[in-house]
Short mmCIF file of C-alpha atoms in Angstrom, two decimals:
data_model
loop_
_atom_site.label_atom_id
_atom_site.label_comp_id
_atom_site.label_asym_id
_atom_site.label_seq_id
_atom_site.Cartn_x
_atom_site.Cartn_y
_atom_site.Cartn_z
CA UNK A 1 0.03 0.08 0.00
CA UNK A 2 1.31 3.52 -0.92
CA UNK A 3 1.92 5.26 2.50
CA UNK A 4 1.22 8.69 0.93
CA UNK A 5 -2.43 7.54 0.62
CA UNK A 6 -2.77 7.62 4.33
CA UNK A 7 -2.22 11.29 4.44
CA UNK A 8 -5.41 13.37 5.52
CA UNK A 9 -6.05 14.96 2.27
CA UNK A 10 -6.05 11.61 0.47
CA UNK A 11 -8.18 9.72 3.23
CA UNK A 12 -10.59 12.51 2.67
CA UNK A 13 -10.62 12.25 -1.24
CA UNK A 14 -11.52 8.60 -0.64
CA UNK A 15 -14.48 9.39 1.43
CA UNK A 16 -15.59 12.10 -0.93
CA UNK A 17 -15.82 9.83 -3.96
CA UNK A 18 -19.14 8.38 -2.59
CA UNK A 19 -20.49 11.97 -1.98
CA UNK A 20 -19.57 12.87 -5.50
CA UNK A 21 -20.99 9.86 -7.19
CA UNK A 22 -24.38 10.50 -5.44
CA UNK A 23 -24.58 13.84 -6.84
CA UNK A 24 -24.43 12.61 -10.46
CA UNK A 25 -27.78 11.21 -9.89
CA UNK A 26 -29.60 14.38 -8.71
CA UNK A 27 -32.50 15.79 -10.24
CA UNK A 28 -32.27 19.13 -12.01
CA UNK A 29 -34.01 20.93 -9.03
CA UNK A 30 -31.59 19.50 -6.67
CA UNK A 31 -28.63 20.48 -8.73
CA UNK A 32 -29.80 24.12 -9.12
CA UNK A 33 -30.64 24.34 -5.37
CA UNK A 34 -27.22 23.20 -4.57
CA UNK A 35 -25.75 25.82 -7.15
CA UNK A 36 -27.77 28.71 -5.73
CA UNK A 37 -26.63 27.88 -2.02
CA UNK A 38 -22.97 27.90 -2.99
CA UNK A 39 -23.36 30.87 -5.21
CA UNK A 40 -25.06 33.02 -2.65
CA UNK A 41 -22.28 31.97 -0.22
CA UNK A 42 -19.67 32.78 -2.69
CA UNK A 43 -21.38 36.35 -3.57
CA UNK A 44 -21.75 37.20 0.10
CA UNK A 45 -17.90 36.83 0.59
CA UNK A 46 -17.00 38.45 -2.67
CA UNK A 47 -18.89 41.53 -2.02
CA UNK A 48 -17.63 41.91 1.65
CA UNK A 49 -14.00 41.14 1.04
CA UNK A 50 -13.06 41.62 -2.56
CA UNK A 51 -12.69 45.31 -3.84
CA UNK A 52 -13.81 44.60 -7.36
CA UNK A 53 -17.06 42.89 -6.36
CA UNK A 54 -17.77 45.49 -3.65
CA UNK A 55 -17.51 48.37 -6.22
CA UNK A 56 -19.60 46.14 -8.63
CA UNK A 57 -22.33 45.66 -6.19
CA UNK A 58 -22.46 49.33 -5.06
CA UNK A 59 -22.41 50.92 -8.65
CA UNK A 60 -25.17 48.45 -10.00
CA UNK A 61 -27.17 48.30 -6.68
CA UNK A 62 -26.97 44.44 -6.74
CA UNK A 63 -28.80 42.41 -4.11
CA UNK A 64 -27.02 40.73 -1.18
CA UNK A 65 -28.30 37.28 -2.29
CA UNK A 66 -30.15 36.06 -5.35
CA UNK A 67 -33.53 34.57 -5.32
CA UNK A 68 -32.75 32.15 -8.21
CA UNK A 69 -29.96 31.74 -10.94
CA UNK A 70 -31.99 33.52 -13.63
CA UNK A 71 -31.79 36.78 -11.36
CA UNK A 72 -28.03 36.16 -10.88
CA UNK A 73 -27.47 35.79 -14.82
CA UNK A 74 -29.55 38.81 -15.61
CA UNK A 75 -28.14 41.22 -12.89
CA UNK A 76 -24.31 40.42 -12.90
CA UNK A 77 -22.27 41.58 -15.78
CA UNK A 78 -19.52 39.26 -17.45
CA UNK A 79 -16.10 39.31 -15.92
CA UNK A 80 -13.60 40.06 -18.91
CA UNK A 81 -10.27 38.03 -19.07
CA UNK A 82 -8.41 41.24 -19.37
CA UNK A 83 -9.69 42.45 -15.99
CA UNK A 84 -8.53 39.09 -14.38
CA UNK A 85 -4.96 39.61 -16.18
CA UNK A 86 -4.59 43.39 -15.17
CA UNK A 87 -6.46 43.77 -11.86
CA UNK A 88 -5.53 40.66 -9.78
CA UNK A 89 -5.23 42.58 -6.52
CA UNK A 90 -8.73 43.85 -7.04
CA UNK A 91 -9.96 40.24 -7.46
CA UNK A 92 -8.17 39.05 -4.37
CA UNK A 93 -9.94 38.76 -1.07
CA UNK A 94 -8.86 40.51 2.03
CA UNK A 95 -9.89 37.37 3.84
CA UNK A 96 -8.08 34.89 1.54
CA UNK A 97 -7.30 31.35 2.81
CA UNK A 98 -4.06 29.69 2.62
CA UNK A 99 -3.04 29.15 -0.94
CA UNK A 100 -0.72 30.25 -3.75
CA UNK A 101 -0.41 32.00 -7.06
CA UNK A 102 -0.65 30.20 -10.51
CA UNK A 103 -0.88 31.01 -14.07
CA UNK A 104 -2.75 29.88 -17.00
CA UNK A 105 -1.02 28.17 -19.88
CA UNK A 106 -2.01 30.82 -22.20
CA UNK A 107 -4.17 28.62 -24.64
CA UNK A 108 -5.98 31.96 -25.59
CA UNK A 109 -2.86 33.91 -26.38
CA UNK A 110 -3.50 35.79 -23.05
CA UNK A 111 -1.81 34.14 -20.05
CA UNK A 112 -3.43 35.11 -16.67
CA UNK A 113 -2.28 34.84 -13.24
CA UNK A 114 -4.52 33.88 -10.29
CA UNK A 115 -4.69 32.86 -6.70
CA UNK A 116 -6.23 29.51 -5.53
CA UNK A 117 -6.64 28.56 -2.03
CA UNK A 118 -5.65 25.15 -0.73
CA UNK A 119 -9.10 23.91 0.18
CA UNK A 120 -10.45 24.81 -3.35
CA UNK A 121 -7.56 23.08 -4.99
CA UNK A 122 -8.09 19.88 -2.97
CA UNK A 123 -11.93 19.96 -3.81
CA UNK A 124 -11.02 20.41 -7.42
CA UNK A 125 -8.52 17.44 -7.22
CA UNK A 126 -11.46 15.15 -5.91
CA UNK A 127 -13.43 15.95 -9.10
CA UNK A 128 -10.32 14.72 -11.05
CA UNK A 129 -10.04 11.62 -9.12
CA UNK A 130 -13.93 10.97 -9.47
CA UNK A 131 -13.28 11.07 -13.46
CA UNK A 132 -10.72 8.26 -12.96
CA UNK A 133 -12.96 6.23 -10.78
CA UNK A 134 -15.92 6.44 -13.08
CA UNK A 135 -13.59 4.80 -15.64
CA UNK A 136 -12.21 2.18 -13.41
CA UNK A 137 -8.98 3.72 -12.35
CA UNK A 138 -7.80 4.74 -9.13
CA UNK A 139 -5.99 7.90 -8.44
CA UNK A 140 -2.89 6.18 -6.98
CA UNK A 141 -2.52 3.92 -9.97
CA UNK A 142 0.40 4.63 -12.19
CA UNK A 143 0.04 7.54 -14.36
CA UNK A 144 2.16 8.86 -17.40
CA UNK A 145 1.95 12.51 -17.72
CA UNK A 146 2.76 14.07 -21.07
CA UNK A 147 2.83 17.77 -20.00
CA UNK A 148 4.72 20.79 -19.92
CA UNK A 149 7.04 22.21 -17.27
CA UNK A 150 5.71 25.49 -17.20
CA UNK A 151 6.63 26.30 -13.61
CA UNK A 152 10.22 24.98 -14.00
CA UNK A 153 10.89 28.18 -16.20
CA UNK A 154 9.67 30.60 -13.17
CA UNK A 155 12.22 32.95 -12.18
CA UNK A 156 13.63 32.99 -8.61
CA UNK A 157 13.04 30.88 -5.72
CA UNK A 158 9.47 29.67 -6.72
CA UNK A 159 11.13 27.99 -10.03
CA UNK A 160 14.00 26.59 -7.89
CA UNK A 161 11.56 24.94 -5.38
CA UNK A 162 9.27 23.28 -8.13
CA UNK A 163 12.38 21.87 -9.94
CA UNK A 164 13.56 20.36 -6.60
CA UNK A 165 10.33 19.02 -5.24
CA UNK A 166 8.27 17.95 -8.27
CA UNK A 167 10.36 14.88 -9.14
CA UNK A 168 10.02 13.74 -5.37
CA UNK A 169 6.19 14.23 -5.46
CA UNK A 170 5.88 12.35 -8.82
CA UNK A 171 7.69 9.49 -7.39
CA UNK A 172 5.62 9.22 -4.11
CA UNK A 173 2.42 9.53 -6.31
CA UNK A 174 3.37 6.79 -8.92
CA UNK A 175 3.70 9.33 -11.71
CA UNK A 176 6.03 9.28 -14.75
CA UNK A 177 6.40 12.74 -16.21
CA UNK A 178 7.38 13.23 -19.92
CA UNK A 179 7.90 16.58 -21.26
CA UNK A 180 5.43 17.62 -24.10
CA UNK A 181 7.89 20.46 -24.87
CA UNK A 182 10.19 18.06 -26.77
CA UNK A 183 8.14 16.06 -29.44
CA UNK A 184 10.94 15.04 -31.86
CA UNK A 185 11.06 11.49 -33.09
CA UNK A 186 13.99 10.57 -30.68
CA UNK A 187 12.27 12.15 -27.68
CA UNK A 188 9.12 10.14 -28.51
CA UNK A 189 10.82 6.96 -29.02
CA UNK A 190 12.38 7.40 -25.59
CA UNK A 191 9.08 8.29 -23.97
CA UNK A 192 7.28 5.17 -25.26
CA UNK A 193 10.25 2.99 -23.97
CA UNK A 194 10.05 4.55 -20.67
CA UNK A 195 6.24 4.10 -20.56
CA UNK A 196 6.70 0.35 -21.64
CA UNK A 197 9.05 -0.06 -18.57
CA UNK A 198 6.92 1.99 -16.19
CA UNK A 199 3.70 0.11 -17.19
CA UNK A 200 1.14 3.01 -16.34
CA UNK A 201 -2.55 2.40 -16.09
CA UNK A 202 -3.44 5.92 -17.31
CA UNK A 203 -1.72 8.38 -19.99
CA UNK A 204 -2.74 11.88 -19.49
CA UNK A 205 -1.73 15.03 -21.23
CA UNK A 206 -2.09 17.48 -24.18
CA UNK A 207 -4.18 16.02 -26.78
CA UNK A 208 -1.41 16.81 -29.51
CA UNK A 209 1.38 15.10 -27.46
CA UNK A 210 -0.56 12.06 -26.69
CA UNK A 211 -1.61 11.53 -30.23
CA UNK A 212 2.09 11.80 -31.39
CA UNK A 213 3.20 9.47 -28.67
CA UNK A 214 0.49 7.00 -29.87
CA UNK A 215 1.53 7.25 -33.57
CA UNK A 216 5.21 6.56 -32.19
CA UNK A 217 4.17 3.47 -30.40
CA UNK A 218 2.06 2.15 -33.25
CA UNK A 219 4.93 2.61 -35.66
CA UNK A 220 7.29 0.77 -33.52
CA UNK A 221 4.57 -1.94 -32.93
CA UNK A 222 4.92 -1.51 -28.95
CA UNK A 223 2.00 -2.58 -26.90
CA UNK A 224 1.07 -1.37 -23.48
CA UNK A 225 -1.45 -3.90 -22.04
CA UNK A 226 -1.32 -1.97 -18.70
CA UNK A 227 -2.93 1.17 -20.08
CA UNK A 228 -6.64 1.48 -19.58
CA UNK A 229 -7.54 4.99 -19.93
CA UNK A 230 -6.11 7.80 -22.16
CA UNK A 231 -7.00 11.44 -21.03
CA UNK A 232 -6.81 13.93 -23.84
CA UNK A 233 -7.06 17.48 -22.31
CA UNK A 234 -6.21 21.21 -22.72
CA UNK A 235 -6.69 21.05 -26.62
CA UNK A 236 -9.46 19.62 -28.80
CA UNK A 237 -9.34 15.98 -29.46
CA UNK A 238 -10.21 15.47 -33.32
CA UNK A 239 -11.84 12.26 -34.05
CA UNK A 240 -8.59 11.15 -36.05
CA UNK A 241 -6.82 11.66 -32.77
CA UNK A 242 -9.19 9.69 -30.64
CA UNK A 243 -9.16 6.80 -33.20
CA UNK A 244 -5.35 6.72 -33.36
CA UNK A 245 -5.01 6.77 -29.43
CA UNK A 246 -7.69 4.08 -28.94
CA UNK A 247 -6.18 1.82 -31.82
CA UNK A 248 -2.44 2.27 -30.62
CA UNK A 249 -3.03 1.81 -26.96
CA UNK A 250 -6.03 -0.15 -26.96
CA UNK A 251 -7.32 1.97 -24.18
CA UNK A 252 -10.45 4.11 -23.51
CA UNK A 253 -10.02 7.75 -24.60
CA UNK A 254 -11.49 10.29 -22.10
CA UNK A 255 -11.78 14.01 -23.21
CA UNK A 256 -11.38 16.30 -20.40
CA UNK A 257 -12.26 20.02 -20.49
CA UNK A 258 -10.89 22.51 -17.87
CA UNK A 259 -8.53 25.35 -17.12
CA UNK A 260 -5.78 26.09 -14.62
CA UNK A 261 -7.88 28.83 -13.13
CA UNK A 262 -11.15 26.85 -12.89
CA UNK A 263 -9.95 23.34 -12.59
CA UNK A 264 -11.83 20.41 -13.89
CA UNK A 265 -15.21 21.62 -15.70
CA UNK A 266 -16.36 18.57 -17.90
CA UNK A 267 -15.22 15.31 -19.09
CA UNK A 268 -16.46 12.27 -20.94
CA UNK A 269 -18.40 9.82 -18.70
CA UNK A 270 -18.95 6.01 -19.40
CA UNK A 271 -22.23 6.83 -21.07
CA UNK A 272 -20.54 8.61 -23.96
CA UNK A 273 -21.40 12.27 -23.07
CA UNK A 274 -19.26 15.07 -21.73
CA UNK A 275 -20.80 16.05 -18.60
CA UNK A 276 -20.18 19.25 -16.69
CA UNK A 277 -19.39 18.86 -12.93
CA UNK A 278 -22.02 21.28 -11.90
CA UNK A 279 -21.52 20.97 -8.33
CA UNK A 280 -18.23 22.82 -8.81
CA UNK A 281 -18.80 25.20 -11.66
CA UNK A 282 -21.81 27.02 -12.88
CA UNK A 283 -21.60 27.05 -16.67
CA UNK A 284 -23.55 29.28 -19.09
CA UNK A 285 -23.47 29.00 -22.82
CA UNK A 286 -24.12 32.60 -24.37
CA UNK A 287 -25.08 32.74 -27.98
CA UNK A 288 -22.72 35.07 -30.09
CA UNK A 289 -23.07 36.51 -33.30
CA UNK A 290 -20.63 33.72 -35.06
CA UNK A 291 -23.36 31.05 -34.64
CA UNK A 292 -21.55 29.49 -31.67
CA UNK A 293 -21.94 29.88 -27.80
CA UNK A 294 -19.44 31.54 -25.57
CA UNK A 295 -18.52 29.86 -22.43
CA UNK A 296 -19.25 31.78 -19.12
CA UNK A 297 -17.97 30.19 -15.93
CA UNK A 298 -18.67 30.85 -12.25
CA UNK A 299 -16.19 28.74 -10.05
CA UNK A 300 -18.26 27.89 -6.84
CA UNK A 301 -15.41 27.02 -4.39
CA UNK A 302 -12.64 29.65 -4.47
CA UNK A 303 -13.77 32.70 -2.37
CA UNK A 304 -10.12 33.87 -2.10
CA UNK A 305 -10.19 34.78 -5.85
CA UNK A 306 -13.71 34.67 -7.09
CA UNK A 307 -14.25 34.25 -10.75
CA UNK A 308 -17.99 35.25 -11.14
CA UNK A 309 -19.55 35.05 -14.77
CA UNK A 310 -16.02 34.73 -16.05
CA UNK A 311 -15.85 34.98 -19.91
CA UNK A 312 -13.08 32.41 -20.26
CA UNK A 313 -12.67 32.95 -24.16
CA UNK A 314 -13.75 29.41 -25.19
CA UNK A 315 -16.82 28.61 -27.14
CA UNK A 316 -19.05 25.57 -27.80
CA UNK A 317 -21.10 24.46 -30.77
CA UNK A 318 -24.42 24.34 -29.04
CA UNK A 319 -26.13 25.26 -25.87
CA UNK A 320 -25.94 23.04 -22.64
CA UNK A 321 -28.31 20.14 -22.51
CA UNK A 322 -29.82 20.06 -19.03
CA UNK A 323 -31.54 16.78 -18.42
CA UNK A 324 -34.35 16.07 -15.82
CA UNK A 325 -31.84 13.95 -13.95
CA UNK A 326 -28.02 14.18 -13.86
CA UNK A 327 -25.51 16.69 -14.73
CA UNK A 328 -25.56 18.93 -17.85
CA UNK A 329 -24.24 17.58 -21.21
CA UNK A 330 -21.70 19.95 -22.96
CA UNK A 331 -21.22 20.30 -26.73
CA UNK A 332 -17.75 20.14 -28.56
CA UNK A 333 -15.37 22.75 -27.28
CA UNK A 334 -14.02 25.16 -29.94
CA UNK A 335 -11.43 28.05 -30.31
CA UNK A 336 -8.45 26.13 -28.63
CA UNK A 337 -7.00 24.63 -31.63
CA UNK A 338 -3.22 25.25 -32.18
CA UNK A 339 -0.72 23.45 -34.30
CA UNK A 340 2.78 22.30 -33.27
CA UNK A 341 5.59 24.39 -34.70
CA UNK A 342 8.56 22.71 -36.38
CA UNK A 343 12.34 23.78 -35.66
CA UNK A 344 15.10 24.14 -38.12
CA UNK A 345 16.30 20.69 -37.06
CA UNK A 346 12.97 19.09 -37.54
CA UNK A 347 11.92 18.67 -34.03
CA UNK A 348 8.24 19.59 -33.08
CA UNK A 349 7.61 22.17 -30.50
CA UNK A 350 4.21 21.94 -28.73
CA UNK A 351 2.30 25.23 -28.40
CA UNK A 352 2.56 25.44 -24.56
CA UNK A 353 6.48 25.58 -24.95
CA UNK A 354 5.88 29.08 -25.86
CA UNK A 355 3.88 30.07 -22.76
CA UNK A 356 6.73 30.62 -20.40
CA UNK A 357 8.39 32.84 -23.07
CA UNK A 358 5.35 35.27 -22.94
CA UNK A 359 3.65 34.76 -19.58
CA UNK A 360 6.04 36.72 -17.39
CA UNK A 361 5.88 39.78 -19.73
CA UNK A 362 3.06 41.90 -18.12
CA UNK A 363 3.30 44.44 -21.16
CA UNK A 364 1.74 41.85 -23.55
CA UNK A 365 -2.01 41.43 -23.56
CA UNK A 366 -2.23 38.82 -26.21
CA UNK A 367 -0.11 37.19 -28.84
CA UNK A 368 -0.27 34.82 -31.90
CA UNK A 369 2.31 32.95 -33.80
CA UNK A 370 2.41 32.14 -37.65
CA UNK A 371 4.94 29.75 -39.13
CA UNK A 372 5.09 29.71 -43.12
CA UNK A 373 5.95 26.73 -45.14
CA UNK A 374 9.54 27.55 -45.15
CA UNK A 375 9.85 27.69 -41.34
CA UNK A 376 9.82 31.46 -40.84
CA UNK A 377 7.99 32.39 -37.56
CA UNK A 378 6.02 35.85 -37.40
CA UNK A 379 4.91 36.77 -33.96
CA UNK A 380 2.17 39.21 -33.37
CA UNK A 381 2.13 41.13 -30.04
CA UNK A 382 -0.85 43.08 -28.74
CA UNK A 383 0.19 45.14 -25.84
CA UNK A 384 -1.76 45.95 -22.57
CA UNK A 385 -1.11 49.66 -23.13
CA UNK A 386 -0.36 50.84 -26.65
CA UNK A 387 1.36 53.98 -25.80
CA UNK A 388 4.10 52.36 -23.62
CA UNK A 389 7.43 51.62 -25.78
CA UNK A 390 8.19 47.87 -25.78
CA UNK A 391 11.55 46.31 -26.61
CA UNK A 392 11.18 43.00 -28.22
CA UNK A 393 14.98 42.06 -28.42
CA UNK A 394 14.80 39.63 -25.46
CA UNK A 395 11.75 37.71 -26.88
CA UNK A 396 13.34 37.49 -30.30
CA UNK A 397 16.43 35.88 -28.82
CA UNK A 398 14.37 33.37 -26.85
CA UNK A 399 12.15 32.36 -29.66
CA UNK A 400 15.22 32.03 -32.13
CA UNK A 401 16.80 29.58 -29.67
CA UNK A 402 13.56 27.50 -29.26
CA UNK A 403 13.06 27.28 -33.01
CA UNK A 404 16.70 26.23 -33.48
CA UNK A 405 17.60 28.99 -35.90
CA UNK A 406 14.47 29.51 -38.00
CA UNK A 407 14.16 33.12 -38.61
CA UNK A 408 11.77 35.15 -36.43
CA UNK A 409 9.99 38.43 -36.89
CA UNK A 410 8.39 40.42 -33.98
CA UNK A 411 5.42 42.96 -34.86
CA UNK A 412 3.64 45.04 -32.47
CA UNK A 413 0.06 45.50 -33.57
CA UNK A 414 -3.08 47.16 -32.27
CA UNK A 415 -5.13 44.47 -32.10
CA UNK A 416 -4.74 40.60 -33.24
CA UNK A 417 -7.46 39.28 -35.63
CA UNK A 418 -9.78 36.58 -33.91
CA UNK A 419 -11.24 33.50 -35.38
CA UNK A 420 -14.93 32.83 -36.32
CA UNK A 421 -15.42 31.52 -32.70
CA UNK A 422 -14.28 34.98 -31.56
CA UNK A 423 -10.99 33.65 -30.22
CA UNK A 424 -7.59 33.98 -31.27
CA UNK A 425 -5.96 30.87 -32.71
CA UNK A 426 -2.58 31.43 -31.29
CA UNK A 427 -0.22 28.91 -33.04
CA UNK A 428 -0.68 28.25 -36.79
CA UNK A 429 1.95 26.38 -38.85
CA UNK A 430 1.79 25.84 -42.55
CA UNK A 431 4.11 22.82 -42.17
CA UNK A 432 2.03 20.69 -39.64
CA UNK A 433 -1.73 21.30 -38.89
CA UNK A 434 -3.19 19.08 -36.07
CA UNK A 435 -6.51 19.57 -37.20
CA UNK A 436 -6.17 17.09 -40.29
CA UNK A 437 -2.58 15.93 -40.50
CA UNK A 438 -1.65 13.46 -42.98
CA UNK A 439 0.57 10.49 -42.03
CA UNK A 440 2.82 11.68 -44.78
CA UNK A 441 3.30 14.93 -43.52
CA UNK A 442 4.01 13.60 -39.92
CA UNK A 443 6.38 11.20 -41.49
CA UNK A 444 8.25 13.72 -43.23
CA UNK A 445 8.69 15.78 -40.22
CA UNK A 446 9.92 12.97 -38.03
CA UNK A 447 12.42 11.86 -40.84
CA UNK A 448 13.91 15.37 -40.73
CA UNK A 449 14.32 14.93 -36.85
#
């Protein structure tokens, strides 16, 4: 038995699984009553201790509590992502609990810092564990993570502590961590070999990275009978990706939708639908003028840094379906699609590899990257304040190094064009598109590597 499991937070998580399972069978009236109760508790704390919501309540003369969810939706305006990026101190509670600052991975081209208290983080993790349990996997089973090392790039003491402690935590938690930042053929072959030796029960990671890993395993005719579940997250999982991963790993594919600042929002359940964890997040789908639906989120369990009616920047292809019993069903997530970049040496660069380059530059509001068929990269920068001079020299040097010598051009623009969904597609490559890549294209890139 893993002794770490005896720690209080994991013993509590074990007990919490029964509670979370029972909620999944609630009626619509039970779900909405639970949401309203948690929402009013959150709103009371926000309007008393959080400057942004204190001012909002006073200026709009909003009520102390809401009679129903419709009153809440009609009364409270949307929280724009730019506010979260530029006014963190105004969103931070004066009565915040113990916790720490984090940062989103920048999938919108607009990385954002936020504060999460430890209790909210632990609760979010329980929902993650419940996802595994629904698919017959225990949260202490062996996991292979195909993920970025974003925090390892953090400057100062915080980055140093992460680099020292994360390997120890992974070992205690039965986790094999593989970097999604390096996806060349040699790295993928090494990862497949390490997975085969580790024998994980779950592989979890960026949709693109897991997909490329599956292609490599299939090309080398390597089987992994220990694998039961492959979780594709953070990016769209197109049908060709799901099919390839299932075929190569002979495992069930589970698509997970979440964000760093909101935690787990929805995931595939055994009945084949993607269900929203409505006991943690109040999700709205708001029709836009593009024929899609913007996602608006209210996280119900982080009063230390409340995000209430937060317009996250993602969209879905249809409104939420709310059955008479059970959690709401979410449509396909759109707007997060990005391509891998290719270096001069033929290596693949996952989009998240660029997040550490931009996230610590507060002058940048949004960015977008385009790679042409010859490999040249053009980076568009939309600044937070257009009247402030900005030197792009350091960014240029970092990107040139990441791309192993391909030319880089930096352009400061007034506004970056958005896609049909109303959201920037931040990484576009004319060499490799992950939306519909041919095997011949992927093979050509890997041969160069």
